[in-house]
Amino acid sequence: MPLIFDRDTLTQKGLFHWDDKLACTLGITHPKTLKDGTQISYCANKGLENQIHVYKIHPSQPKTRVLIGSFTTKHLAYGHSMGLTEDYAIILEQPIMFKMEYMLEGKPMIKDMVLEQDQTTKIHVMKLSDGTVQTFDTNEWMIALHTANSYHEDDGTLVLETQTYSNKDSNPFAAVLFEKLDDINKIGDQEYGSKFQKISLNLKDGTLKIKDYMSVDNGSLDLPMFNPKYSGVKNCFTYLSPYFGPT
């Protein structure tokens, strides 16, 4: 539920109300922006089916979400970030979900989450011009919280660069639990299988390739940053923050 804050005092000033009727149960934390200032984002919705709605917000109408397209998912999929070029939105359907009954019981977010250890990550590529979707199965268990750049190779291959966590026995959100941060014997135990990866999506033949740029067994490689002037264009440098554990 979006709130309005005073940007100077951070005092809550009430609920934010959209000017549209788009149904959303869960939004994401990090939307992306096109060169003309249009924001692209998505939300998951729990209805008769579990759906993902991809939408755009033009700077001239900041309270109106315009639906680009939708697709169904197996569960109420949790999303944190996404990939974007001027032509495509890249959505990760990850093996981490929210249990609606836990949410209704008022449990903390970390307790609402369930790791689907028998599932793999799916990547949905939506064409911004018409909302059509092409889906890729990574055949790997991974959770991506923060994506880096997305761009096209010279041969047309679509690339998503992102950090991922690959240990299906560990929820990466547990890294910031106070019970771990406050215990000197636990704070160094961060075996989440952290990686920084290049995911190449061939839109012509539907194949996918994954390349590991960097990886650590204990600790995190996260919060990738790059020069935003190169958003959607192949760039040379990306910077990551290593934290927790002997990285």
PDB file of C-alpha atoms in Angstrom:
ATOM      1  CA  MET A   1       0.000   0.000   0.000  1.00  0.00           C
ATOM      2  CA  PRO A   2       1.769   3.180  -1.162  1.00  0.00           C
ATOM      3  CA  LEU A   3       2.178   6.009   1.325  1.00  0.00           C
ATOM      4  CA  ILE A   4       2.833   9.720   0.861  1.00  0.00           C
ATOM      5  CA  PHE A   5       5.809  11.109   2.795  1.00  0.00           C
ATOM      6  CA  ASP A   6       7.021  14.611   3.456  1.00  0.00           C
ATOM      7  CA  ARG A   7      10.396  14.554   1.690  1.00  0.00           C
ATOM      8  CA  ASP A   8      12.024  16.824   4.293  1.00  0.00           C
ATOM      9  CA  THR A   9      10.713  15.296   7.547  1.00  0.00           C
ATOM     10  CA  LEU A  10       9.688  11.815   6.281  1.00  0.00           C
ATOM     11  CA  THR A  11       6.382  12.296   8.102  1.00  0.00           C
ATOM     12  CA  GLN A  12       3.582  10.146   6.699  1.00  0.00           C
ATOM     13  CA  LYS A  13       0.902  12.248   5.025  1.00  0.00           C
ATOM     14  CA  GLY A  14      -1.621   9.594   4.071  1.00  0.00           C
ATOM     15  CA  LEU A  15      -2.212   7.001   1.373  1.00  0.00           C
ATOM     16  CA  PHE A  16      -1.271   7.486  -2.257  1.00  0.00           C
ATOM     17  CA  HIS A  17      -4.144   6.825  -4.662  1.00  0.00           C
ATOM     18  CA  TRP A  18      -3.652   5.895  -8.308  1.00  0.00           C
ATOM     19  CA  ASP A  19      -5.897   7.338 -11.030  1.00  0.00           C
ATOM     20  CA  ASP A  20      -6.301   3.917 -12.638  1.00  0.00           C
ATOM     21  CA  LYS A  21      -7.894   0.577 -11.756  1.00  0.00           C
ATOM     22  CA  LEU A  22      -4.909  -1.726 -12.274  1.00  0.00           C
ATOM     23  CA  ALA A  23      -5.095  -4.567  -9.740  1.00  0.00           C
ATOM     24  CA  CYS A  24      -1.814  -5.118  -7.869  1.00  0.00           C
ATOM     25  CA  THR A  25      -1.013  -7.172  -4.772  1.00  0.00           C
ATOM     26  CA  LEU A  26       2.791  -6.783  -4.773  1.00  0.00           C
ATOM     27  CA  GLY A  27       4.905  -4.106  -6.454  1.00  0.00           C
ATOM     28  CA  ILE A  28       8.655  -4.101  -6.989  1.00  0.00           C
ATOM     29  CA  THR A  29      11.320  -1.953  -5.361  1.00  0.00           C
ATOM     30  CA  HIS A  30      13.381  -0.881  -8.371  1.00  0.00           C
ATOM     31  CA  PRO A  31      11.533   0.123 -11.559  1.00  0.00           C
ATOM     32  CA  LYS A  32      13.442   1.309 -14.641  1.00  0.00           C
ATOM     33  CA  THR A  33      13.181   4.410 -16.836  1.00  0.00           C
ATOM     34  CA  LEU A  34      13.279   4.885 -20.596  1.00  0.00           C
ATOM     35  CA  LYS A  35      15.222   7.716 -22.208  1.00  0.00           C
ATOM     36  CA  ASP A  36      12.096   9.885 -22.523  1.00  0.00           C
ATOM     37  CA  GLY A  37      11.467   9.648 -18.774  1.00  0.00           C
ATOM     38  CA  THR A  38       8.703   7.032 -18.975  1.00  0.00           C
ATOM     39  CA  GLN A  39       8.908   4.660 -16.010  1.00  0.00           C
ATOM     40  CA  ILE A  40       8.486   0.931 -16.646  1.00  0.00           C
ATOM     41  CA  SER A  41       7.559  -1.353 -13.789  1.00  0.00           C
ATOM     42  CA  TYR A  42       5.430  -4.361 -12.942  1.00  0.00           C
ATOM     43  CA  CYS A  43       3.364  -5.824 -10.146  1.00  0.00           C
ATOM     44  CA  ALA A  44       2.119  -9.266  -9.176  1.00  0.00           C
ATOM     45  CA  ASN A  45      -1.573  -9.752  -8.497  1.00  0.00           C
ATOM     46  CA  LYS A  46      -3.483 -12.502  -6.721  1.00  0.00           C
ATOM     47  CA  GLY A  47      -6.868 -13.130  -8.324  1.00  0.00           C
ATOM     48  CA  LEU A  48      -8.460 -16.150  -9.946  1.00  0.00           C
ATOM     49  CA  GLU A  49      -4.978 -16.572 -11.420  1.00  0.00           C
ATOM     50  CA  ASN A  50      -1.582 -15.316 -10.325  1.00  0.00           C
ATOM     51  CA  GLN A  51      -0.635 -12.629 -12.806  1.00  0.00           C
ATOM     52  CA  ILE A  52       2.138 -10.173 -13.545  1.00  0.00           C
ATOM     53  CA  HIS A  53       1.085  -6.818 -14.977  1.00  0.00           C
ATOM     54  CA  VAL A  54       3.750  -4.761 -16.763  1.00  0.00           C
ATOM     55  CA  TYR A  55       2.911  -1.071 -17.002  1.00  0.00           C
ATOM     56  CA  LYS A  56       4.299   2.357 -17.856  1.00  0.00           C
ATOM     57  CA  ILE A  57       3.982   5.761 -16.203  1.00  0.00           C
ATOM     58  CA  HIS A  58       4.559   8.860 -18.308  1.00  0.00           C
ATOM     59  CA  PRO A  59       6.105  11.883 -16.502  1.00  0.00           C
ATOM     60  CA  SER A  60       3.110  14.021 -17.510  1.00  0.00           C
ATOM     61  CA  GLN A  61       0.699  11.677 -15.678  1.00  0.00           C
ATOM     62  CA  PRO A  62       2.606  10.359 -12.630  1.00  0.00           C
ATOM     63  CA  LYS A  63      -0.512   8.885 -10.982  1.00  0.00           C
ATOM     64  CA  THR A  64      -1.651   6.847 -13.984  1.00  0.00           C
ATOM     65  CA  ARG A  65      -0.329   3.376 -14.788  1.00  0.00           C
ATOM     66  CA  VAL A  66      -0.898   2.281 -18.376  1.00  0.00           C
ATOM     67  CA  LEU A  67      -0.943  -1.492 -18.852  1.00  0.00           C
ATOM     68  CA  ILE A  68       1.490  -2.819 -21.460  1.00  0.00           C
ATOM     69  CA  GLY A  69       0.743  -6.513 -21.037  1.00  0.00           C
ATOM     70  CA  SER A  70       0.121  -9.358 -18.579  1.00  0.00           C
ATOM     71  CA  PHE A  71       0.996 -13.018 -18.136  1.00  0.00           C
ATOM     72  CA  THR A  72       0.240 -15.736 -15.589  1.00  0.00           C
ATOM     73  CA  THR A  73       2.644 -17.262 -13.058  1.00  0.00           C
ATOM     74  CA  LYS A  74       2.493 -20.433 -10.994  1.00  0.00           C
ATOM     75  CA  HIS A  75       2.517 -18.613  -7.647  1.00  0.00           C
ATOM     76  CA  LEU A  76       2.377 -15.063  -6.314  1.00  0.00           C
ATOM     77  CA  ALA A  77       5.929 -14.420  -7.453  1.00  0.00           C
ATOM     78  CA  TYR A  78       8.159 -12.002  -5.563  1.00  0.00           C
ATOM     79  CA  GLY A  79      10.043  -9.462  -7.658  1.00  0.00           C
ATOM     80  CA  HIS A  80      12.600  -6.878  -6.591  1.00  0.00           C
ATOM     81  CA  SER A  81      14.038  -5.439  -9.797  1.00  0.00           C
ATOM     82  CA  MET A  82      13.892  -5.937 -13.558  1.00  0.00           C
ATOM     83  CA  GLY A  83      15.791  -5.429 -16.796  1.00  0.00           C
ATOM     84  CA  LEU A  84      14.921  -2.868 -19.447  1.00  0.00           C
ATOM     85  CA  THR A  85      15.953  -1.727 -22.913  1.00  0.00           C
ATOM     86  CA  GLU A  86      14.122   0.726 -25.148  1.00  0.00           C
ATOM     87  CA  ASP A  87      12.280  -2.240 -26.692  1.00  0.00           C
ATOM     88  CA  TYR A  88      11.905  -4.896 -23.992  1.00  0.00           C
ATOM     89  CA  ALA A  89      11.098  -5.391 -20.315  1.00  0.00           C
ATOM     90  CA  ILE A  90      12.828  -8.375 -18.685  1.00  0.00           C
ATOM     91  CA  ILE A  91      10.915  -9.949 -15.796  1.00  0.00           C
ATOM     92  CA  LEU A  92      12.293 -12.721 -13.585  1.00  0.00           C
ATOM     93  CA  GLU A  93       9.811 -15.239 -12.180  1.00  0.00           C
ATOM     94  CA  GLN A  94      11.867 -16.504  -9.268  1.00  0.00           C
ATOM     95  CA  PRO A  95      11.550 -19.530  -6.962  1.00  0.00           C
ATOM     96  CA  ILE A  96      10.597 -17.362  -3.998  1.00  0.00           C
ATOM     97  CA  MET A  97       6.937 -16.647  -3.349  1.00  0.00           C
ATOM     98  CA  PHE A  98       4.614 -15.069  -0.819  1.00  0.00           C
ATOM     99  CA  LYS A  99       2.064 -17.207   1.018  1.00  0.00           C
ATOM    100  CA  MET A 100      -1.174 -15.230   0.998  1.00  0.00           C
ATOM    101  CA  GLU A 101      -2.410 -16.837   4.219  1.00  0.00           C
ATOM    102  CA  TYR A 102       0.753 -15.743   6.039  1.00  0.00           C
ATOM    103  CA  MET A 103       0.295 -12.191   4.754  1.00  0.00           C
ATOM    104  CA  LEU A 104      -3.310 -12.144   5.986  1.00  0.00           C
ATOM    105  CA  GLU A 105      -2.147 -13.333   9.404  1.00  0.00           C
ATOM    106  CA  GLY A 106       0.061 -10.234   9.619  1.00  0.00           C
ATOM    107  CA  LYS A 107       3.369 -12.085   9.807  1.00  0.00           C
ATOM    108  CA  PRO A 108       6.623 -10.178   9.088  1.00  0.00           C
ATOM    109  CA  MET A 109       7.688 -10.172   5.437  1.00  0.00           C
ATOM    110  CA  ILE A 110      10.557 -12.608   6.009  1.00  0.00           C
ATOM    111  CA  LYS A 111       8.048 -15.106   7.453  1.00  0.00           C
ATOM    112  CA  ASP A 112       5.693 -14.691   4.478  1.00  0.00           C
ATOM    113  CA  MET A 113       8.347 -15.850   2.016  1.00  0.00           C
ATOM    114  CA  VAL A 114       8.694 -19.444   0.880  1.00  0.00           C
ATOM    115  CA  LEU A 115      11.654 -20.791  -1.096  1.00  0.00           C
ATOM    116  CA  GLU A 116      10.480 -23.136  -3.860  1.00  0.00           C
ATOM    117  CA  GLN A 117      13.456 -25.465  -3.842  1.00  0.00           C
ATOM    118  CA  ASP A 118      12.125 -27.697  -6.624  1.00  0.00           C
ATOM    119  CA  GLN A 119      11.568 -24.837  -9.091  1.00  0.00           C
ATOM    120  CA  THR A 120      13.796 -22.987 -11.550  1.00  0.00           C
ATOM    121  CA  THR A 121      13.878 -19.317 -12.478  1.00  0.00           C
ATOM    122  CA  LYS A 122      11.890 -18.287 -15.546  1.00  0.00           C
ATOM    123  CA  ILE A 123      12.669 -15.121 -17.509  1.00  0.00           C
ATOM    124  CA  HIS A 124       9.825 -13.387 -19.334  1.00  0.00           C
ATOM    125  CA  VAL A 125      10.744 -10.899 -22.071  1.00  0.00           C
ATOM    126  CA  MET A 126       7.916  -8.502 -22.920  1.00  0.00           C
ATOM    127  CA  LYS A 127       7.939  -6.359 -26.040  1.00  0.00           C
ATOM    128  CA  LEU A 128       7.028  -2.833 -25.003  1.00  0.00           C
ATOM    129  CA  SER A 129       5.323  -2.004 -28.296  1.00  0.00           C
ATOM    130  CA  ASP A 130       2.624  -4.693 -28.098  1.00  0.00           C
ATOM    131  CA  GLY A 131       2.918  -6.584 -24.784  1.00  0.00           C
ATOM    132  CA  THR A 132       3.798  -9.928 -26.355  1.00  0.00           C
ATOM    133  CA  VAL A 133       5.886 -12.260 -24.171  1.00  0.00           C
ATOM    134  CA  GLN A 134       8.655 -14.770 -24.822  1.00  0.00           C
ATOM    135  CA  THR A 135       9.588 -17.025 -21.898  1.00  0.00           C
ATOM    136  CA  PHE A 136      12.942 -18.655 -21.134  1.00  0.00           C
ATOM    137  CA  ASP A 137      13.672 -21.301 -18.487  1.00  0.00           C
ATOM    138  CA  THR A 138      17.118 -20.846 -16.932  1.00  0.00           C
ATOM    139  CA  ASN A 139      17.029 -24.445 -15.621  1.00  0.00           C
ATOM    140  CA  GLU A 140      18.750 -23.035 -12.539  1.00  0.00           C
ATOM    141  CA  TRP A 141      17.608 -22.060  -9.051  1.00  0.00           C
ATOM    142  CA  MET A 142      18.481 -18.405  -8.565  1.00  0.00           C
ATOM    143  CA  ILE A 143      17.144 -15.255  -6.955  1.00  0.00           C
ATOM    144  CA  ALA A 144      18.082 -11.858  -8.377  1.00  0.00           C
ATOM    145  CA  LEU A 145      17.456  -8.820  -6.209  1.00  0.00           C
ATOM    146  CA  HIS A 146      19.325  -6.076  -8.066  1.00  0.00           C
ATOM    147  CA  THR A 147      19.839  -6.041 -11.813  1.00  0.00           C
ATOM    148  CA  ALA A 148      22.552  -4.092 -13.605  1.00  0.00           C
ATOM    149  CA  ASN A 149      22.414  -3.116 -17.274  1.00  0.00           C
ATOM    150  CA  SER A 150      20.448  -4.683 -20.131  1.00  0.00           C
ATOM    151  CA  TYR A 151      21.379  -4.288 -23.795  1.00  0.00           C
ATOM    152  CA  HIS A 152      21.499  -5.919 -27.223  1.00  0.00           C
ATOM    153  CA  GLU A 153      24.583  -7.571 -28.678  1.00  0.00           C
ATOM    154  CA  ASP A 154      25.469  -6.863 -32.332  1.00  0.00           C
ATOM    155  CA  ASP A 155      23.718 -10.086 -33.378  1.00  0.00           C
ATOM    156  CA  GLY A 156      20.488  -9.033 -31.620  1.00  0.00           C
ATOM    157  CA  THR A 157      20.923 -11.219 -28.533  1.00  0.00           C
ATOM    158  CA  LEU A 158      19.293  -9.591 -25.507  1.00  0.00           C
ATOM    159  CA  VAL A 159      21.532  -9.431 -22.423  1.00  0.00           C
ATOM    160  CA  LEU A 160      20.633  -9.024 -18.764  1.00  0.00           C
ATOM    161  CA  GLU A 161      23.475  -8.475 -16.298  1.00  0.00           C
ATOM    162  CA  THR A 162      22.470  -9.126 -12.719  1.00  0.00           C
ATOM    163  CA  GLN A 163      23.593 -10.320  -9.326  1.00  0.00           C
ATOM    164  CA  THR A 164      22.044 -13.587  -8.167  1.00  0.00           C
ATOM    165  CA  TYR A 165      21.871 -15.898  -5.169  1.00  0.00           C
ATOM    166  CA  SER A 166      21.991 -19.620  -5.940  1.00  0.00           C
ATOM    167  CA  ASN A 167      21.825 -21.418  -2.559  1.00  0.00           C
ATOM    168  CA  LYS A 168      18.299 -22.829  -2.482  1.00  0.00           C
ATOM    169  CA  ASP A 169      18.576 -23.567   1.245  1.00  0.00           C
ATOM    170  CA  SER A 170      19.069 -19.917   2.250  1.00  0.00           C
ATOM    171  CA  ASN A 171      16.861 -16.857   1.927  1.00  0.00           C
ATOM    172  CA  PRO A 172      19.178 -13.887   1.169  1.00  0.00           C
ATOM    173  CA  PHE A 173      16.854 -11.559   3.102  1.00  0.00           C
ATOM    174  CA  ALA A 174      17.943 -13.387   6.259  1.00  0.00           C
ATOM    175  CA  ALA A 175      21.300 -11.598   5.945  1.00  0.00           C
ATOM    176  CA  VAL A 176      19.813  -8.463   7.496  1.00  0.00           C
ATOM    177  CA  LEU A 177      17.883 -10.040  10.345  1.00  0.00           C
ATOM    178  CA  PHE A 178      18.825  -8.440  13.671  1.00  0.00           C
ATOM    179  CA  GLU A 179      19.346 -11.878  15.219  1.00  0.00           C
ATOM    180  CA  LYS A 180      22.192 -12.368  12.733  1.00  0.00           C
ATOM    181  CA  LEU A 181      23.555  -8.823  12.663  1.00  0.00           C
ATOM    182  CA  ASP A 182      23.749  -8.670  16.464  1.00  0.00           C
ATOM    183  CA  ASP A 183      25.628 -11.963  16.842  1.00  0.00           C
ATOM    184  CA  ILE A 184      29.353 -11.861  16.056  1.00  0.00           C
ATOM    185  CA  ASN A 185      29.286 -15.634  15.583  1.00  0.00           C
ATOM    186  CA  LYS A 186      26.546 -15.471  12.930  1.00  0.00           C
ATOM    187  CA  ILE A 187      27.223 -12.319  10.963  1.00  0.00           C
ATOM    188  CA  GLY A 188      30.059 -13.971   9.016  1.00  0.00           C
ATOM    189  CA  ASP A 189      27.911 -16.951   8.057  1.00  0.00           C
ATOM    190  CA  GLN A 190      26.448 -15.757   4.751  1.00  0.00           C
ATOM    191  CA  GLU A 191      26.474 -18.754   2.409  1.00  0.00           C
ATOM    192  CA  TYR A 192      23.985 -17.597  -0.211  1.00  0.00           C
ATOM    193  CA  GLY A 193      25.895 -18.584  -3.348  1.00  0.00           C
ATOM    194  CA  SER A 194      26.277 -15.004  -4.526  1.00  0.00           C
ATOM    195  CA  LYS A 195      27.183 -14.353  -8.181  1.00  0.00           C
ATOM    196  CA  PHE A 196      27.327 -11.598 -10.779  1.00  0.00           C
ATOM    197  CA  GLN A 197      26.128 -13.031 -14.070  1.00  0.00           C
ATOM    198  CA  LYS A 198      25.541 -12.295 -17.739  1.00  0.00           C
ATOM    199  CA  ILE A 199      22.328 -13.859 -19.031  1.00  0.00           C
ATOM    200  CA  SER A 200      22.104 -13.934 -22.837  1.00  0.00           C
ATOM    201  CA  LEU A 201      18.650 -14.416 -24.364  1.00  0.00           C
ATOM    202  CA  ASN A 202      18.434 -15.355 -28.047  1.00  0.00           C
ATOM    203  CA  LEU A 203      15.066 -14.007 -29.146  1.00  0.00           C
ATOM    204  CA  LYS A 204      15.281 -15.803 -32.507  1.00  0.00           C
ATOM    205  CA  ASP A 205      15.749 -19.414 -31.425  1.00  0.00           C
ATOM    206  CA  GLY A 206      14.660 -19.207 -27.763  1.00  0.00           C
ATOM    207  CA  THR A 207      17.969 -20.358 -26.298  1.00  0.00           C
ATOM    208  CA  LEU A 208      19.630 -18.979 -23.182  1.00  0.00           C
ATOM    209  CA  LYS A 209      23.218 -18.858 -21.948  1.00  0.00           C
ATOM    210  CA  ILE A 210      24.514 -17.873 -18.501  1.00  0.00           C
ATOM    211  CA  LYS A 211      28.052 -16.700 -17.820  1.00  0.00           C
ATOM    212  CA  ASP A 212      29.471 -16.128 -14.333  1.00  0.00           C
ATOM    213  CA  TYR A 213      31.473 -12.921 -14.139  1.00  0.00           C
ATOM    214  CA  MET A 214      32.201 -13.283 -10.390  1.00  0.00           C
ATOM    215  CA  SER A 215      31.115 -15.553  -7.550  1.00  0.00           C
ATOM    216  CA  VAL A 216      31.670 -16.060  -3.823  1.00  0.00           C
ATOM    217  CA  ASP A 217      30.570 -18.945  -1.626  1.00  0.00           C
ATOM    218  CA  ASN A 218      30.275 -16.890   1.556  1.00  0.00           C
ATOM    219  CA  GLY A 219      29.169 -13.266   1.521  1.00  0.00           C
ATOM    220  CA  SER A 220      27.381 -11.160  -1.071  1.00  0.00           C
ATOM    221  CA  LEU A 221      28.152  -9.441  -4.353  1.00  0.00           C
ATOM    222  CA  ASP A 222      25.297  -7.022  -4.687  1.00  0.00           C
ATOM    223  CA  LEU A 223      24.038  -3.507  -5.491  1.00  0.00           C
ATOM    224  CA  PRO A 224      25.515  -3.325  -9.030  1.00  0.00           C
ATOM    225  CA  MET A 225      26.018   0.202 -10.358  1.00  0.00           C
ATOM    226  CA  PHE A 226      27.061   1.540 -13.767  1.00  0.00           C
ATOM    227  CA  ASN A 227      27.059   4.859 -15.588  1.00  0.00           C
ATOM    228  CA  PRO A 228      23.338   5.493 -16.303  1.00  0.00           C
ATOM    229  CA  LYS A 229      24.262   7.191 -19.593  1.00  0.00           C
ATOM    230  CA  TYR A 230      24.850   3.650 -20.877  1.00  0.00           C
ATOM    231  CA  SER A 231      21.449   2.252 -19.835  1.00  0.00           C
ATOM    232  CA  GLY A 232      20.332  -0.052 -22.617  1.00  0.00           C
ATOM    233  CA  VAL A 233      23.737   0.133 -24.320  1.00  0.00           C
ATOM    234  CA  LYS A 234      26.623  -2.292 -23.841  1.00  0.00           C
ATOM    235  CA  ASN A 235      28.924  -0.817 -21.190  1.00  0.00           C
ATOM    236  CA  CYS A 236      32.434  -1.603 -19.996  1.00  0.00           C
ATOM    237  CA  PHE A 237      32.335  -1.104 -16.217  1.00  0.00           C
ATOM    238  CA  THR A 238      29.961  -2.247 -13.481  1.00  0.00           C
ATOM    239  CA  TYR A 239      30.699  -1.815  -9.782  1.00  0.00           C
ATOM    240  CA  LEU A 240      29.450  -4.121  -7.030  1.00  0.00           C
ATOM    241  CA  SER A 241      29.505  -3.959  -3.253  1.00  0.00           C
ATOM    242  CA  PRO A 242      30.922  -6.982  -1.419  1.00  0.00           C
ATOM    243  CA  TYR A 243      29.551  -7.307   2.086  1.00  0.00           C
ATOM    244  CA  PHE A 244      29.111  -9.853   4.868  1.00  0.00           C
ATOM    245  CA  GLY A 245      31.554 -12.704   5.008  1.00  0.00           C
ATOM    246  CA  PRO A 246      35.180 -12.989   3.814  1.00  0.00           C
ATOM    247  CA  THR A 247      34.649 -11.839   0.214  1.00  0.00           C
TER     248      THR A 247
END
